[in-house]
Short mmCIF file of C-alpha atoms in Angstrom, two decimals:
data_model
loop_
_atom_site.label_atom_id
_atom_site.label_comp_id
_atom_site.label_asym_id
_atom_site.label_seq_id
_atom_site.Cartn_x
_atom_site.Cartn_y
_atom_site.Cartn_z
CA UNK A 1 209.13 138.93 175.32
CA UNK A 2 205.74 137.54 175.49
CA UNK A 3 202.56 139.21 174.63
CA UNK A 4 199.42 138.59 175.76
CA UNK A 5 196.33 139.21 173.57
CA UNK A 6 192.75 138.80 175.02
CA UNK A 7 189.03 138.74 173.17
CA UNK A 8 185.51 138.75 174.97
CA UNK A 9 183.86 140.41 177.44
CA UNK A 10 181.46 143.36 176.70
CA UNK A 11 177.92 144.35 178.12
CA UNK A 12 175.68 141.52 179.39
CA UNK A 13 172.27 141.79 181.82
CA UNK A 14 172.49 140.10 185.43
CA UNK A 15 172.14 136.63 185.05
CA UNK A 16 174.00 136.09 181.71
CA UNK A 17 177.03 135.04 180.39
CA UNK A 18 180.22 136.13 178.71
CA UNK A 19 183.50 134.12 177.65
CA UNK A 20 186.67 135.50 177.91
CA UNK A 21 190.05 134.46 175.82
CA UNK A 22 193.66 135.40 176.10
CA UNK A 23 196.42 133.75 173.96
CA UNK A 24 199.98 134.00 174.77
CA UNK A 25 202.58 134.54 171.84
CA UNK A 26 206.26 135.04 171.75
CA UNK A 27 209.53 133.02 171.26
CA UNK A 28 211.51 130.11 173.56
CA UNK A 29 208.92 130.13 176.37
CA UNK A 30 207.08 128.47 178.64
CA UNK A 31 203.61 129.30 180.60
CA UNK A 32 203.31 127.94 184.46
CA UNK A 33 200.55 129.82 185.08
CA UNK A 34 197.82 131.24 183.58
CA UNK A 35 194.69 133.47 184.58
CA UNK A 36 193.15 136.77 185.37
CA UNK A 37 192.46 138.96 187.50
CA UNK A 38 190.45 142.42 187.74
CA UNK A 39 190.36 146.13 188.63
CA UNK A 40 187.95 148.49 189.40
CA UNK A 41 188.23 152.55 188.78
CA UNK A 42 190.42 152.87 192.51
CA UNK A 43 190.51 149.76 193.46
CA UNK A 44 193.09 147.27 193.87
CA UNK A 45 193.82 144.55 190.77
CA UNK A 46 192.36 141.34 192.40
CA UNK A 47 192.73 137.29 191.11
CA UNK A 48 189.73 136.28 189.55
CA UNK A 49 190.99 132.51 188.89
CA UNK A 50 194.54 131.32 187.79
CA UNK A 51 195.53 127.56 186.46
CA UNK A 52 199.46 126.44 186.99
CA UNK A 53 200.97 124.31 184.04
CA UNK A 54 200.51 121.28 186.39
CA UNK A 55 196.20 122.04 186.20
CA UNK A 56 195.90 123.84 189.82
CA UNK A 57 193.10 126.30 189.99
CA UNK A 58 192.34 128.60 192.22
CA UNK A 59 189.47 130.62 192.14
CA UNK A 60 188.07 134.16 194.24
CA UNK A 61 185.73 132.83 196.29
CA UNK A 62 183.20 135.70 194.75
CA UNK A 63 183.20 133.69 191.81
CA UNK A 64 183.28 130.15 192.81
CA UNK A 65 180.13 128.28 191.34
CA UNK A 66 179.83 130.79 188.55
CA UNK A 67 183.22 131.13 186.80
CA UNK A 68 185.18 128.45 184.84
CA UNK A 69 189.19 128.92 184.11
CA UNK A 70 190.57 126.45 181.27
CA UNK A 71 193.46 126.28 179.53
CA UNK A 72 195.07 124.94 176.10
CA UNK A 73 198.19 124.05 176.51
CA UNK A 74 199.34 123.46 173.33
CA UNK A 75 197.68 126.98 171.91
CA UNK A 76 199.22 128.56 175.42
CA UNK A 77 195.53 130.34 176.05
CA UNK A 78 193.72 130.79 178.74
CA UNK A 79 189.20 130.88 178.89
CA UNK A 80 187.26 132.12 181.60
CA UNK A 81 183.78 131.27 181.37
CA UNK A 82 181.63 133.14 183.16
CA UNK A 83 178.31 132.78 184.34
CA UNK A 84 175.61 133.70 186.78
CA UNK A 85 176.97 137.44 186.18
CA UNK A 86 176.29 140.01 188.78
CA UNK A 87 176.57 143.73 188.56
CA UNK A 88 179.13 143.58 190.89
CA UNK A 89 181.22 142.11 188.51
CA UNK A 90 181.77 145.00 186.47
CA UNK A 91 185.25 145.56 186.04
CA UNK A 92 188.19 145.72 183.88
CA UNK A 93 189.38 142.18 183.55
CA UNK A 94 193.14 141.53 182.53
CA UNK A 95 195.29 138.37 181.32
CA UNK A 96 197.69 137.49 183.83
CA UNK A 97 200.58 134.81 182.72
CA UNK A 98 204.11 134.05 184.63
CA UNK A 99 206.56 132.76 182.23
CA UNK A 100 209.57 130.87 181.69
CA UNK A 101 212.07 131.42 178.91
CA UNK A 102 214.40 128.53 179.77
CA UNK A 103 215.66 128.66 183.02
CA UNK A 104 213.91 129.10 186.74
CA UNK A 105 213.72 132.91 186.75
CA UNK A 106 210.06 133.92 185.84
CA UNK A 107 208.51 137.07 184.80
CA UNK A 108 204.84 138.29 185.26
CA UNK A 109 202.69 139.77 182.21
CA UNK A 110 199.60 141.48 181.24
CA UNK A 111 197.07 141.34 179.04
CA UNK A 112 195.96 144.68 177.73
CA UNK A 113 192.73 144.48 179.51
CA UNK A 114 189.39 144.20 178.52
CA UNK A 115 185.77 145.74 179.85
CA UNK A 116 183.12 143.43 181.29
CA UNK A 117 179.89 145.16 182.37
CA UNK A 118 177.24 143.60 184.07
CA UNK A 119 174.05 145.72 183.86
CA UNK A 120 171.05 145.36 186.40
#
């Protein structure tokens, strides 16, 4: 089992910033991708940005220009930096990682999720 624990987000005014965290923890695995991804109330979950083990990124093109994925390897985390924030933004925001424990089969996880609000 792996667990996923993320820190950040909150309330910030158009135009500001926010940093978001998520470290992975568990036993006899290994990451090959990393990111997040969001949800509005009735939406659809949607990526945000996700970075393979290899350093592939791919980003929404909403936020292309304003957010900035990262990872540390060797603490198996994940950042998102985000800037430029719109109101449209606003959304639930959760840690996405698809793991290895030793062989080719992977499994998907989740983050608990965390709040980002983006006021006008």
């Amino acid at each position: 089992q792996v667990q996923l624990v993320e820190s950040g987000g909150g309330l910030v005014q158009a135009g500001g910033s926010l940093s978001l965290s998520c470290a992975a923890s568990g036993s006899r695995f290994s990451i090959n991708a990393m990111g997040w991804y969001r949800q509005a109330q009735g939406e659809q979950r949607e990526l945000v940005a996700l970075i393979t083990s290899g350093g592939r990124i791919r980003y929404a093109d909403s936020v292309k220009g304003r957010f900035t994925i990262s990872r540390d390897n060797a603490k198996n985390t994940v950042y998102l930096q985000m800037n430029i924030l719109k109101p449209e933004d606003t959304n639930v925001y959760y840690c996405y990682a698809v793991v290895s424990f030793g062989s080719t089969s992977q499994f998907n996880y989740w983050g608990q999720g965390t709040q980002v609000t983006v006021s006008s």
